[in-house]
RNA sequence: GCGCCCGUAGCUCAGCUGGAUAGAGCGUCGGACUUCUAAUCCGAGGGUCGCAGGUUCGAAUCCUGCCGGGCGCGCCA
């Protein structure tokens, strides 16, 4: 049982005695250390029900509380009626022991009934290289997936491949135009086509790989060849870019499968059966307004073709049929207006609350204080690969994750390329490497699991006790980040933890304060501090893993010149 | 015009299921420093939380209205 849980159950018992069971017990860690390790507002919340002033209620609660049993050293009524608690040092030692015992599992949880969650992200059209905005979606989607895994959910990472739409026709036409140019024809790329330099490269490669099949092909056959070849080729490129970025999908679900497996007809029949479809103006409409959309939506256009909504509904209906409890989609900001109609359509199928959409806002890249936009390769955007090859994958991922996904972000390339501790990624990784360095220096095997008794009562300084409390917060940070699908909370926590650990380490610089050094002469003190260093190491490593970053044993010095 | 997101220190951003004196990093300023290999460390200054109302014992946080910025509002995808 953790420190909070002990305290919570003790408080709960008292509330029972007072006849106000069921009051929501909020325990929080006060910002101000003078307010103790834990603080609760239960007295203020229940003052109304007891018809007594909050401070009086607080005093009464304290009177009945079994402090020792709750792992509390002292408690006090403060301010308008807060009750502040300070933990016993035995309780602090127990917290650290738990970290050392759980080691690689510290911060993980295993719920009784795990949910099956499909996280769909990136889902870029296979019409060109991935750019930085896709990178943010990739980092965030994978970060959310990892958080859910750490909280015990069963996660499936899925990429929806739009291989059947108009965009693909345009891609094929663009490659075809480039190919005909190679044959000496005057064949301009269609206005609505793809004009990036990479299309020329595709045409040349297709010419080599498909050579003989192209020569005799009719115009429509050649377009089909290009369509099929280019989609496979670009999909493979995207997959390679993502893997090199540390993101691996469990499944690439092609839109064409929705058609091939007859899901369109099934879905339309399902909706029609629910009396939610009607004909008007020569088109077929879905009554999404019944489910909160601001207007009804067309399913089948006047010309008899489907709107993009149809395959999308069919696809998400299929996700539910595949047995997932929850679908999380990470979408670009340009699709946010699409969320209400999609959710309305799913609600129409009895799938309300099945789909959660996380919106990823735009990324601007800042280099040398100026906004960078141009890329030689892609024409009008910076590719994801260009970015992470320049900064390294750890840095790029972290920078995307350290901001909330739903706000626009400025990606400061100068800071990303800075290898000092100004760069938050390196600050955290240095702190980890620093602990590993101490282990090497101290002749300790870091992988070895802790067992037996440790003289943890020797951790007496404020820095040390604060650090233990900080490490104890980690599981709660993971839980909150997962619940809010907000990896940036983990980044904030890691930076704070690294800062505290670095401060602790530096204060023990042997040239200044040898008595504070981790590797102290006193064997017990040394052992206790090494245990704390190991706790720091565990939390930083696990935190970096949650984010999908490496936790280096040592930092490589930059090459000269 | 309507909808969504945003507006917090010079800059980039946390904090937003209401809680005690609003935080971090960078930059600035002032001191130290050559190691427990570690590309430094310590400290200081810096805010009408866009504006105005409202709810509340208590509002950066919730509600309303403005102002400013971004995005979206197709029988396009």
Coordinates of C-alpha atoms (C1' of nucleotides) in Angstrom, one line a residue:
Chain A
X1 CA 0.0 0.0 0.0
X2 CA 1.4 3.4 -0.9
X3 CA 1.6 6.3 1.5
X4 CA -1.5 8.0 0.1
X5 CA -3.5 4.8 0.2
X6 CA -2.7 4.4 3.9
X7 CA -3.6 7.9 4.7
X8 CA -6.7 7.7 2.6
X9 CA -8.0 4.6 4.4
X10 CA -7.3 6.1 7.8
X11 CA -9.2 9.2 6.9
X12 CA -12.0 7.2 5.5
X13 CA -12.4 5.4 8.8
X14 CA -12.7 8.7 10.6
X15 CA -15.3 10.0 8.2
X16 CA -17.3 6.8 8.9
X17 CA -17.2 7.5 12.6
X18 CA -18.4 11.1 12.0
X19 CA -21.3 9.8 10.0
X20 CA -20.2 11.4 6.7
X21 CA -19.0 8.4 4.8
X22 CA -18.8 8.8 1.1
X23 CA -17.3 12.2 1.1
X24 CA -14.7 12.4 -1.7
X25 CA -11.3 12.5 0.0
X26 CA -9.0 14.7 -2.0
X27 CA -5.4 14.4 -1.0
X28 CA -2.9 16.5 -2.8
X29 CA 0.8 17.3 -2.5
X30 CA 1.0 21.0 -1.5
X31 CA 3.1 23.2 -3.7
X32 CA 4.4 24.9 -0.6
X33 CA 6.6 22.5 1.4
X34 CA 5.6 24.3 4.6
X35 CA 2.2 22.7 4.1
X36 CA 3.5 19.3 4.6
X37 CA 3.7 16.2 2.4
X38 CA 0.0 15.7 1.9
X39 CA -2.9 18.0 2.4
X40 CA -6.6 17.5 2.4
X41 CA -9.6 19.7 2.1
X42 CA -12.2 17.2 3.5
X43 CA -12.9 19.3 6.5
X44 CA -13.9 22.2 4.3
X45 CA -15.9 20.0 1.9
X46 CA -17.9 18.3 4.7
X47 CA -18.3 21.4 6.9
X48 CA -21.6 22.1 5.3
X49 CA -23.0 18.6 6.1
X50 CA -21.9 18.7 9.7
X51 CA -23.1 22.3 10.1
X52 CA -19.8 23.2 11.8
X53 CA -17.0 25.6 10.9
X54 CA -14.4 23.9 8.7
X55 CA -11.5 24.4 11.2
X56 CA -13.6 22.8 13.9
X57 CA -14.4 19.8 11.7
X58 CA -10.7 19.5 10.9
X59 CA -9.7 19.5 14.5
X60 CA -12.3 16.8 15.2
X61 CA -11.0 14.6 12.4
X62 CA -7.5 15.0 13.6
X63 CA -8.6 14.1 17.1
X64 CA -9.9 10.7 15.9
X65 CA -7.2 10.0 13.3
X66 CA -4.7 7.2 14.1
X67 CA -1.6 9.1 12.9
X68 CA 0.9 6.2 13.5
X69 CA -1.3 3.8 11.5
X70 CA -1.5 6.3 8.7
X71 CA 2.3 6.7 8.5
X72 CA 2.1 10.3 9.6
X73 CA 4.6 12.0 11.8
X74 CA 2.6 15.1 12.5
X75 CA -0.6 16.8 11.3
X76 CA -2.0 20.2 11.7
X77 CA -5.0 22.3 10.8
X78 CA -4.1 25.2 8.6
X79 CA -5.6 28.2 6.7
X80 CA -9.3 28.0 6.1
X81 CA -9.5 24.4 7.2
X82 CA -6.9 22.3 5.4
X83 CA -5.3 19.4 7.2
X84 CA -1.6 19.1 6.5
X85 CA 0.3 15.9 7.1
X86 CA 4.0 15.1 7.4
X87 CA 5.1 11.5 6.8
X88 CA 7.2 9.6 9.2
X89 CA 10.7 8.8 8.0
X90 CA 9.8 5.1 8.2
X91 CA 7.1 5.8 5.6
X92 CA 9.6 7.6 3.4
X93 CA 12.0 4.7 3.6
X94 CA 9.2 2.4 2.7
X95 CA 8.5 4.5 -0.4
X96 CA 12.1 4.1 -1.6
X97 CA 12.2 0.4 -0.8
X98 CA 9.1 -0.1 -3.0
X99 CA 10.9 1.7 -5.9
X100 CA 13.9 -0.5 -5.6
X101 CA 11.9 -3.7 -5.3
X102 CA 9.6 -2.9 -8.3
X103 CA 12.5 -1.6 -10.4
X104 CA 11.5 -2.0 -14.1
X105 CA 7.8 -2.3 -13.1
X106 CA 7.8 0.8 -11.0
X107 CA 5.1 3.1 -12.3
X108 CA 3.3 0.3 -14.1
X109 CA -0.2 -0.8 -13.0
X110 CA -2.2 -3.9 -13.8
X111 CA -5.9 -3.2 -13.6
X112 CA -8.3 -6.1 -12.9
X113 CA -10.0 -5.7 -16.3
X114 CA -7.7 -4.2 -18.9
X115 CA -9.4 -2.4 -21.8
X116 CA -8.6 -3.2 -25.3
X117 CA -7.7 0.1 -27.1
X118 CA -7.0 0.8 -30.7
X119 CA -4.9 3.9 -31.2
X120 CA -4.9 5.2 -34.7
X121 CA -2.4 7.8 -35.6
X122 CA -0.4 9.4 -38.4
X123 CA -2.7 7.8 -41.2
X124 CA -1.1 10.1 -43.7
X125 CA -2.1 9.6 -47.3
X126 CA 0.5 7.5 -49.2
X127 CA 1.2 10.4 -51.5
X128 CA 4.5 11.7 -50.3
X129 CA 7.0 11.7 -47.5
X130 CA 5.9 12.4 -43.9
X131 CA 6.5 15.9 -42.7
X132 CA 7.0 17.4 -39.3
X133 CA 3.3 17.6 -38.4
X134 CA 3.1 13.9 -39.0
X135 CA 6.0 13.6 -36.7
X136 CA 4.2 15.3 -33.9
X137 CA 1.2 13.0 -34.4
X138 CA 3.5 10.0 -34.5
X139 CA 5.3 11.0 -31.3
X140 CA 2.0 11.8 -29.5
X141 CA 0.2 8.7 -30.7
X142 CA 3.0 6.4 -29.7
X143 CA 3.4 8.3 -26.4
X144 CA -0.3 7.8 -25.6
X145 CA -0.1 4.2 -26.6
X146 CA 2.9 3.7 -24.3
X147 CA 1.1 5.5 -21.4
X148 CA -1.9 3.2 -21.9
X149 CA 0.4 0.2 -21.8
X150 CA 2.0 1.4 -18.6
X151 CA -1.4 1.6 -17.1
X152 CA -2.2 -1.9 -18.1
X153 CA -4.4 -1.5 -21.2
X154 CA -4.0 -3.7 -24.2
X155 CA -3.0 -1.4 -27.1
X156 CA -3.1 -1.9 -30.8
X157 CA -1.3 0.7 -32.9
X158 CA -3.0 1.2 -36.2
X159 CA -2.3 3.3 -39.4
X160 CA -5.2 3.8 -41.7
X161 CA -4.0 3.8 -45.3
X162 CA -6.1 5.9 -47.6
X163 CA -5.3 3.9 -50.7
X164 CA -8.6 4.2 -52.5
X165 CA -9.4 7.8 -52.8
X166 CA -9.2 10.7 -55.2
X167 CA -5.8 11.7 -53.8
X168 CA -4.4 8.4 -55.0
X169 CA -5.7 9.1 -58.5
X170 CA -4.0 12.4 -58.4
X171 CA -0.8 10.8 -57.3
X172 CA -0.9 8.3 -60.1
X173 CA -1.6 11.1 -62.6
X174 CA 1.3 13.1 -61.3
X175 CA 3.7 10.2 -61.6
X176 CA 2.3 9.4 -65.0
X177 CA 3.0 13.0 -66.1
X178 CA 6.5 12.9 -64.9
X179 CA 7.1 9.5 -66.6
X180 CA 5.8 10.9 -69.9
X181 CA 8.1 13.8 -69.5
X182 CA 10.9 11.3 -69.2
X183 CA 9.7 9.9 -72.5
X184 CA 10.1 13.3 -74.0
X185 CA 6.4 14.2 -74.0
X186 CA 5.1 17.6 -73.0
X187 CA 3.0 16.4 -70.1
X188 CA 2.3 18.9 -67.4
X189 CA 1.4 17.7 -63.9
X190 CA -2.3 18.4 -63.3
X191 CA -3.1 21.5 -61.3
X192 CA -4.5 19.3 -58.4
X193 CA -1.6 16.9 -58.6
X194 CA 1.6 16.5 -56.6
X195 CA 4.3 18.8 -57.6
X196 CA 7.1 18.0 -55.1
X197 CA 10.5 17.0 -56.5
X198 CA 10.1 13.4 -55.1
X199 CA 7.4 12.7 -57.8
X200 CA 10.1 12.9 -60.4
X201 CA 12.2 10.4 -58.5
X202 CA 9.2 8.1 -58.3
X203 CA 8.7 8.3 -62.0
X204 CA 12.4 7.3 -62.6
X205 CA 12.3 4.4 -60.2
X206 CA 8.9 3.2 -61.6
X207 CA 10.4 3.4 -65.1
X208 CA 13.2 1.0 -64.0
X209 CA 11.2 -1.3 -61.9
X210 CA 8.2 -1.6 -64.2
X211 CA 10.1 -1.1 -67.4
X212 CA 8.6 -3.6 -69.8
X213 CA 5.2 -3.6 -68.3
X214 CA 4.9 0.2 -69.0
X215 CA 5.9 0.1 -72.6
X216 CA 2.9 -1.8 -73.9
X217 CA 0.4 -0.6 -71.4
X218 CA -2.6 1.4 -72.4
X219 CA -3.1 4.8 -70.7
X220 CA -5.6 3.5 -68.1
X221 CA -3.5 0.4 -67.5
X222 CA -0.4 2.5 -67.0
X223 CA -2.2 4.7 -64.5
X224 CA -3.2 1.6 -62.6
X225 CA 0.3 0.3 -62.6
X226 CA 1.6 3.6 -61.2
X227 CA -1.2 3.8 -58.7
X228 CA -0.4 0.4 -57.2
X229 CA 3.3 0.8 -57.4
X230 CA 3.5 4.3 -56.0
X231 CA 1.2 3.5 -53.0
X232 CA 3.2 0.5 -52.0
X233 CA 6.4 2.4 -52.5
X234 CA 5.4 5.5 -50.4
X235 CA 3.8 3.3 -47.8
X236 CA 7.1 1.5 -47.4
X237 CA 8.9 4.8 -47.2
X238 CA 6.6 6.1 -44.5
X239 CA 7.0 2.8 -42.6
X240 CA 10.8 3.1 -42.7
X241 CA 10.7 6.7 -41.6
X242 CA 8.4 5.9 -38.7
X243 CA 10.5 2.9 -37.6
X244 CA 13.6 5.0 -37.7
X245 CA 11.7 7.4 -35.5
X246 CA 11.0 4.7 -33.1
X247 CA 7.3 4.1 -34.0
X248 CA 6.2 0.7 -35.1
X249 CA 2.6 0.0 -36.0
X250 CA 0.8 -3.3 -35.3
X251 CA -1.3 -2.9 -38.4
X252 CA -1.6 -0.9 -41.6
X253 CA -5.3 -1.0 -42.3
X254 CA -6.1 -0.2 -46.0
X255 CA -9.2 1.7 -46.9
X256 CA -9.6 -0.6 -49.9
X257 CA -10.3 -3.4 -47.5
X258 CA -13.4 -1.6 -46.3
X259 CA -14.7 -1.8 -49.9
X260 CA -13.5 -5.3 -50.5
X261 CA -15.1 -6.8 -47.4
X262 CA -18.4 -5.3 -48.1
X263 CA -18.4 -3.1 -45.1
X264 CA -19.9 -0.2 -46.9
X265 CA -23.1 -2.0 -47.7
X266 CA -23.3 -3.5 -44.2
X267 CA -22.9 -0.1 -42.7
X268 CA -25.4 1.6 -44.9
X269 CA -27.9 -1.2 -44.2
X270 CA -27.2 -0.9 -40.5
X271 CA -27.9 2.8 -40.6
X272 CA -31.0 2.4 -42.8
X273 CA -32.3 -0.3 -40.5
X274 CA -32.2 2.3 -37.7
X275 CA -34.3 4.7 -39.7
X276 CA -31.6 7.3 -39.7
X277 CA -31.2 7.6 -43.4
X278 CA -33.3 9.6 -45.9
X279 CA -33.4 10.8 -49.5
X280 CA -33.4 14.5 -50.3
X281 CA -32.2 16.6 -53.3
X282 CA -31.3 13.4 -55.1
X283 CA -28.8 12.4 -52.4
X284 CA -28.8 10.1 -49.4
X285 CA -28.5 11.7 -46.0
X286 CA -27.6 10.6 -42.5
X287 CA -29.6 12.2 -39.7
X288 CA -26.5 13.1 -37.6
X289 CA -28.3 16.1 -36.1
X290 CA -30.1 13.6 -33.8
X291 CA -26.8 13.0 -32.2
X292 CA -25.4 16.5 -31.7
X293 CA -24.1 17.4 -35.2
X294 CA -25.1 20.8 -36.4
X295 CA -26.4 19.6 -39.8
X296 CA -27.2 16.3 -41.4
X297 CA -24.6 14.8 -43.7
X298 CA -24.6 13.4 -47.2
X299 CA -23.7 9.7 -47.5
X300 CA -24.4 9.1 -51.2
X301 CA -24.0 12.0 -53.5
X302 CA -26.2 12.9 -56.5
X303 CA -23.8 11.2 -58.8
X304 CA -24.2 8.0 -56.9
X305 CA -20.7 7.9 -55.3
X306 CA -20.1 7.9 -51.6
X307 CA -18.8 10.8 -49.6
X308 CA -15.6 10.2 -47.5
X309 CA -17.8 9.9 -44.5
X310 CA -19.1 6.5 -45.5
X311 CA -15.9 4.5 -45.6
X312 CA -14.8 6.3 -42.4
X313 CA -18.0 5.2 -40.6
X314 CA -17.6 1.7 -41.9
X315 CA -14.0 1.6 -40.8
X316 CA -14.7 2.7 -37.3
X317 CA -17.7 0.4 -37.0
X318 CA -15.3 -2.3 -37.9
X319 CA -12.9 -1.3 -35.1
X320 CA -15.7 -1.9 -32.7
X321 CA -16.6 -5.2 -34.3
X322 CA -13.0 -6.3 -33.9
X323 CA -13.6 -6.1 -30.2
X324 CA -12.0 -2.9 -29.0
X325 CA -13.5 -1.1 -26.1
X326 CA -12.2 2.2 -27.1
X327 CA -10.8 3.9 -30.2
X328 CA -8.4 6.8 -29.9
X329 CA -7.6 8.8 -33.0
X330 CA -4.9 11.3 -33.3
X331 CA -5.9 13.8 -35.9
X332 CA -4.4 17.0 -37.4
X333 CA -6.0 20.3 -36.5
X334 CA -7.4 20.6 -40.0
X335 CA -9.8 17.7 -39.3
X336 CA -11.2 19.0 -36.0
X337 CA -14.4 20.1 -37.6
X338 CA -14.9 16.5 -38.7
X339 CA -15.1 15.2 -35.1
X340 CA -18.7 16.0 -34.2
X341 CA -20.1 14.3 -37.4
X342 CA -18.0 11.3 -36.9
X343 CA -19.0 10.9 -33.4
X344 CA -22.6 11.5 -34.3
X345 CA -22.4 8.9 -37.0
X346 CA -21.0 6.3 -34.5
X347 CA -23.6 7.2 -31.9
X348 CA -26.2 6.5 -34.6
X349 CA -24.8 3.0 -34.7
X350 CA -25.0 2.7 -30.9
X351 CA -21.3 3.5 -30.4
X352 CA -21.5 6.6 -28.3
X353 CA -18.3 7.3 -26.4
X354 CA -16.5 4.7 -28.5
X355 CA -14.3 7.2 -30.3
X356 CA -12.0 9.7 -28.6
X357 CA -10.2 12.2 -30.9
X358 CA -7.0 13.9 -29.9
X359 CA -6.2 16.9 -32.0
X360 CA -2.6 17.7 -32.8
X361 CA -2.0 21.3 -33.7
X362 CA 0.4 22.8 -36.1
X363 CA 4.2 22.8 -35.6
X364 CA 6.4 25.7 -36.6
X365 CA 10.1 25.2 -36.8
X366 CA 12.4 27.9 -35.6
X367 CA 16.0 28.0 -36.8
X368 CA 18.4 30.8 -35.9
X369 CA 15.4 32.7 -34.6
X370 CA 13.7 32.5 -38.0
X371 CA 10.8 30.4 -39.1
X372 CA 12.1 27.6 -41.3
X373 CA 9.8 26.3 -44.0
X374 CA 11.6 25.3 -47.1
X375 CA 13.0 21.9 -47.8
X376 CA 15.0 20.9 -50.9
X377 CA 13.4 17.5 -51.1
X378 CA 9.8 18.2 -50.6
X379 CA 9.2 21.6 -51.9
X380 CA 7.2 23.3 -49.3
X381 CA 7.7 21.4 -46.0
X382 CA 10.3 19.9 -43.9
X383 CA 10.2 16.2 -43.8
X384 CA 10.1 14.2 -40.6
X385 CA 13.3 12.4 -41.6
X386 CA 15.2 15.6 -42.2
X387 CA 14.2 16.7 -38.8
X388 CA 15.1 13.6 -36.8
X389 CA 18.3 13.0 -38.7
X390 CA 19.5 16.4 -37.7
X391 CA 18.4 16.4 -34.1
X392 CA 18.4 12.7 -33.3
X393 CA 15.2 10.7 -32.6
X394 CA 15.3 11.1 -28.8
X395 CA 15.4 14.9 -29.1
X396 CA 12.7 15.1 -31.8
X397 CA 10.4 12.8 -30.0
X398 CA 10.8 14.6 -26.7
X399 CA 10.3 18.1 -28.2
X400 CA 7.0 16.9 -29.8
X401 CA 5.9 15.4 -26.5
X402 CA 6.9 18.1 -24.1
X403 CA 4.0 20.3 -25.2
X404 CA 0.3 19.6 -25.0
X405 CA -0.8 18.2 -28.3
X406 CA -3.8 20.5 -28.7
X407 CA -1.8 23.8 -28.8
X408 CA 0.4 25.1 -31.5
X409 CA 4.0 24.6 -30.8
X410 CA 7.3 26.3 -31.8
X411 CA 10.0 23.7 -32.3
X412 CA 13.2 25.5 -31.5
X413 CA 15.9 23.8 -33.6
X414 CA 18.7 25.8 -32.0
X415 CA 17.7 24.5 -28.6
X416 CA 17.2 21.0 -30.0
X417 CA 20.7 21.0 -31.4
X418 CA 22.2 22.3 -28.2
X419 CA 23.9 19.4 -26.3
X420 CA 24.2 21.1 -23.0
X421 CA 21.7 20.8 -20.2
X422 CA 19.8 23.8 -21.5
X423 CA 18.3 21.2 -23.7
X424 CA 15.7 19.4 -21.5
X425 CA 16.3 16.0 -23.2
X426 CA 19.9 16.1 -22.3
X427 CA 19.2 17.4 -18.9
X428 CA 17.2 14.3 -18.2
X429 CA 19.5 11.9 -19.9
X430 CA 22.6 13.4 -18.3
X431 CA 21.0 12.9 -14.9
X432 CA 20.5 9.3 -15.7
X433 CA 24.0 8.9 -17.1
X434 CA 25.3 10.6 -14.0
X435 CA 23.7 8.1 -11.7
X436 CA 25.2 5.3 -13.8
X437 CA 28.5 6.9 -13.5
X438 CA 28.3 6.9 -9.8
X439 CA 27.5 3.2 -9.8
X440 CA 30.6 2.5 -12.0
X441 CA 32.7 4.6 -9.7
X442 CA 31.3 3.0 -6.6
X443 CA 31.7 -0.5 -8.0
X444 CA 27.9 -1.1 -7.9
X445 CA 26.1 -3.3 -10.5
X446 CA 23.1 -1.2 -11.4
X447 CA 21.1 -4.0 -12.9
X448 CA 21.3 -6.0 -9.7
X449 CA 18.0 -6.0 -7.8
X450 CA 17.8 -4.6 -4.4
X451 CA 17.2 -7.1 -1.6
X452 CA 17.5 -7.2 2.1
X453 CA 17.8 -4.4 4.6
X454 CA 19.3 -1.0 3.8
X455 CA 20.3 1.8 6.3
X456 CA 17.8 4.2 4.7
X457 CA 17.4 6.1 7.9
X458 CA 20.7 7.7 7.0
X459 CA 19.0 9.7 4.3
X460 CA 18.6 12.7 6.6
X461 CA 19.1 15.8 4.5
X462 CA 16.2 17.8 3.2
X463 CA 17.5 17.3 -0.4
X464 CA 17.4 13.6 0.1
X465 CA 14.0 13.4 1.7
X466 CA 12.5 15.7 -0.9
X467 CA 14.1 13.5 -3.6
X468 CA 12.5 10.4 -2.2
X469 CA 9.1 12.2 -2.1
X470 CA 9.6 13.3 -5.7
X471 CA 10.4 9.7 -6.8
X472 CA 7.3 8.5 -5.0
X473 CA 5.1 10.7 -7.2
X474 CA 6.0 8.8 -10.4
X475 CA 3.2 6.3 -10.6
X476 CA 0.7 9.0 -10.0
X477 CA 2.2 11.1 -12.8
X478 CA 2.0 8.1 -15.2
X479 CA -1.6 7.5 -14.2
X480 CA -2.6 11.1 -14.7
X481 CA -0.8 11.4 -17.9
X482 CA -2.5 8.3 -19.2
X483 CA -5.9 9.4 -18.1
X484 CA -5.5 12.8 -19.8
X485 CA -3.6 11.3 -22.7
X486 CA -1.0 13.9 -22.0
X487 CA 2.6 12.7 -22.3
X488 CA 3.8 16.2 -21.6
X489 CA 3.1 15.7 -17.9
X490 CA 5.7 13.0 -17.9
X491 CA 8.2 15.4 -19.5
X492 CA 7.6 18.1 -16.9
X493 CA 8.0 15.6 -14.1
X494 CA 11.2 14.1 -15.5
X495 CA 12.7 17.6 -15.9
X496 CA 11.8 18.4 -12.4
X497 CA 13.2 15.1 -11.1
X498 CA 16.4 15.5 -13.1
X499 CA 16.8 19.0 -11.7
X500 CA 16.5 17.8 -8.1
X501 CA 18.8 14.8 -8.7
X502 CA 21.4 17.0 -10.4
X503 CA 21.2 19.5 -7.5
X504 CA 21.6 16.7 -5.0
X505 CA 24.5 15.3 -6.9
X506 CA 26.2 18.7 -7.3
X507 CA 25.8 19.6 -3.6
X508 CA 27.9 16.6 -2.8
X509 CA 30.8 17.7 -5.0
X510 CA 33.8 16.2 -3.0
X511 CA 35.9 19.3 -3.6
X512 CA 33.4 21.4 -1.7
X513 CA 31.2 19.2 0.5
X514 CA 32.7 15.8 0.7
X515 CA 30.3 15.0 3.6
X516 CA 27.4 15.2 1.1
X517 CA 29.0 13.0 -1.6
X518 CA 27.1 9.9 -2.6
X519 CA 30.2 7.9 -2.3
X520 CA 30.7 8.8 1.3
X521 CA 33.4 7.2 3.5
X522 CA 30.9 6.0 6.1
X523 CA 29.8 2.6 4.6
X524 CA 26.1 2.9 5.8
X525 CA 25.7 6.4 4.5
X526 CA 27.3 5.4 1.2
X527 CA 24.9 2.4 0.9
X528 CA 21.9 4.6 1.7
X529 CA 22.9 7.2 -0.8
X530 CA 23.6 4.7 -3.5
X531 CA 20.1 3.3 -2.9
X532 CA 18.7 6.7 -3.5
X533 CA 20.8 7.1 -6.6
X534 CA 19.4 3.8 -7.8
X535 CA 15.9 5.0 -7.1
X536 CA 16.6 8.1 -9.2
X537 CA 18.0 5.9 -11.9
X538 CA 14.9 3.7 -11.9
X539 CA 12.5 6.5 -12.2
X540 CA 14.4 8.4 -14.9
X541 CA 14.9 5.3 -16.9
X542 CA 11.2 4.2 -16.6
X543 CA 10.1 7.7 -17.4
X544 CA 12.2 7.9 -20.5
X545 CA 10.8 4.5 -21.5
X546 CA 7.3 5.7 -21.1
X547 CA 8.1 8.4 -23.6
X548 CA 9.9 6.0 -26.0
X549 CA 13.4 7.5 -25.4
X550 CA 16.6 5.9 -24.6
X551 CA 18.2 6.1 -21.1
X552 CA 21.9 6.2 -21.8
X553 CA 24.5 4.7 -19.5
X554 CA 26.9 7.4 -20.6
X555 CA 26.7 10.4 -22.8
X556 CA 29.0 10.5 -25.8
X557 CA 31.2 13.5 -26.0
X558 CA 30.6 15.4 -29.2
X559 CA 33.1 15.0 -32.0
X560 CA 35.4 17.9 -32.4
X561 CA 35.0 20.2 -35.4
Chain B
rG1 C1' -21.5 34.8 -39.4
rC2 C1' -21.1 29.8 -36.7
rG3 C1' -17.9 26.1 -34.3
rC4 C1' -13.2 24.3 -32.0
rC5 C1' -8.2 25.6 -29.9
rC6 C1' -5.4 29.4 -27.8
rG7 C1' -4.1 34.3 -25.0
rU8 C1' 0.0 33.2 -17.9
rA9 C1' 7.4 36.5 -16.7
rG10 C1' 11.4 39.6 -22.2
rC11 C1' 10.9 34.3 -25.1
rU12 C1' 9.0 29.1 -25.1
rC13 C1' 5.5 26.9 -22.1
rA14 C1' 3.3 24.2 -17.4
rG15 C1' -0.6 24.9 -14.0
rC16 C1' -7.2 24.7 -15.8
rU17 C1' -12.1 17.7 -12.5
rG18 C1' -11.6 25.7 -8.1
rG19 C1' -7.9 25.8 -2.8
rA20 C1' -3.2 28.4 0.8
rU21 C1' 2.3 33.4 -1.4
rA22 C1' 0.8 31.7 -9.8
rG23 C1' 5.6 27.9 -11.5
rA24 C1' 9.7 25.8 -14.9
rG25 C1' 13.3 26.3 -18.8
rC26 C1' 15.7 29.8 -21.7
rG27 C1' 17.4 34.9 -21.8
rU28 C1' 19.0 39.0 -18.2
rC29 C1' 21.8 40.4 -13.8
rG30 C1' 25.2 39.0 -9.6
rG31 C1' 28.4 35.6 -7.5
rA32 C1' 31.3 30.9 -7.5
rC33 C1' 33.8 26.7 -10.1
rU34 C1' 37.8 22.1 -12.7
rU35 C1' 34.8 17.4 -10.6
rC36 C1' 31.6 11.5 -7.6
rU37 C1' 34.8 11.5 -15.8
rA38 C1' 30.2 14.8 -17.3
rA39 C1' 29.4 19.3 -22.4
rU40 C1' 29.1 23.8 -15.2
rC41 C1' 27.0 25.3 -10.1
rC42 C1' 24.5 28.7 -6.7
rG43 C1' 21.5 33.0 -6.2
rA44 C1' 18.5 37.4 -7.8
rG45 C1' 15.2 40.2 -10.4
rG46 C1' 11.0 39.7 -13.5
rG47 C1' 3.4 38.8 -13.7
rU48 C1' -3.1 44.0 -13.7
rC49 C1' -2.8 35.1 -15.4
rG50 C1' -6.0 39.4 -22.7
rC51 C1' -10.3 42.8 -20.8
rA52 C1' -15.1 43.2 -18.1
rG53 C1' -18.8 41.1 -15.4
rG54 C1' -20.8 36.7 -12.7
rU55 C1' -20.9 32.1 -9.4
rU56 C1' -18.1 30.8 -4.7
rC57 C1' -15.8 31.0 1.9
rG58 C1' -12.0 30.9 -2.2
rA59 C1' -11.2 31.8 -9.6
rA60 C1' -5.3 31.5 -13.9
rU61 C1' -8.9 27.4 -13.3
rC62 C1' -16.1 27.3 -13.8
rC63 C1' -20.2 30.7 -16.6
rU64 C1' -21.4 35.1 -19.9
rG65 C1' -19.8 39.0 -23.0
rC66 C1' -16.1 41.5 -25.5
rC67 C1' -10.8 42.1 -27.7
rG68 C1' -6.7 39.6 -30.2
rG69 C1' -4.4 35.1 -32.8
rG70 C1' -4.8 30.1 -35.3
rC71 C1' -7.8 26.4 -37.6
rG72 C1' -12.3 24.6 -39.5
rC73 C1' -17.1 25.4 -41.5
rG74 C1' -18.6 21.2 -49.4
rC75 C1' -23.1 16.4 -52.4
rC76 C1' -13.7 17.9 -51.5
rA77 C1' -10.5 14.1 -48.9

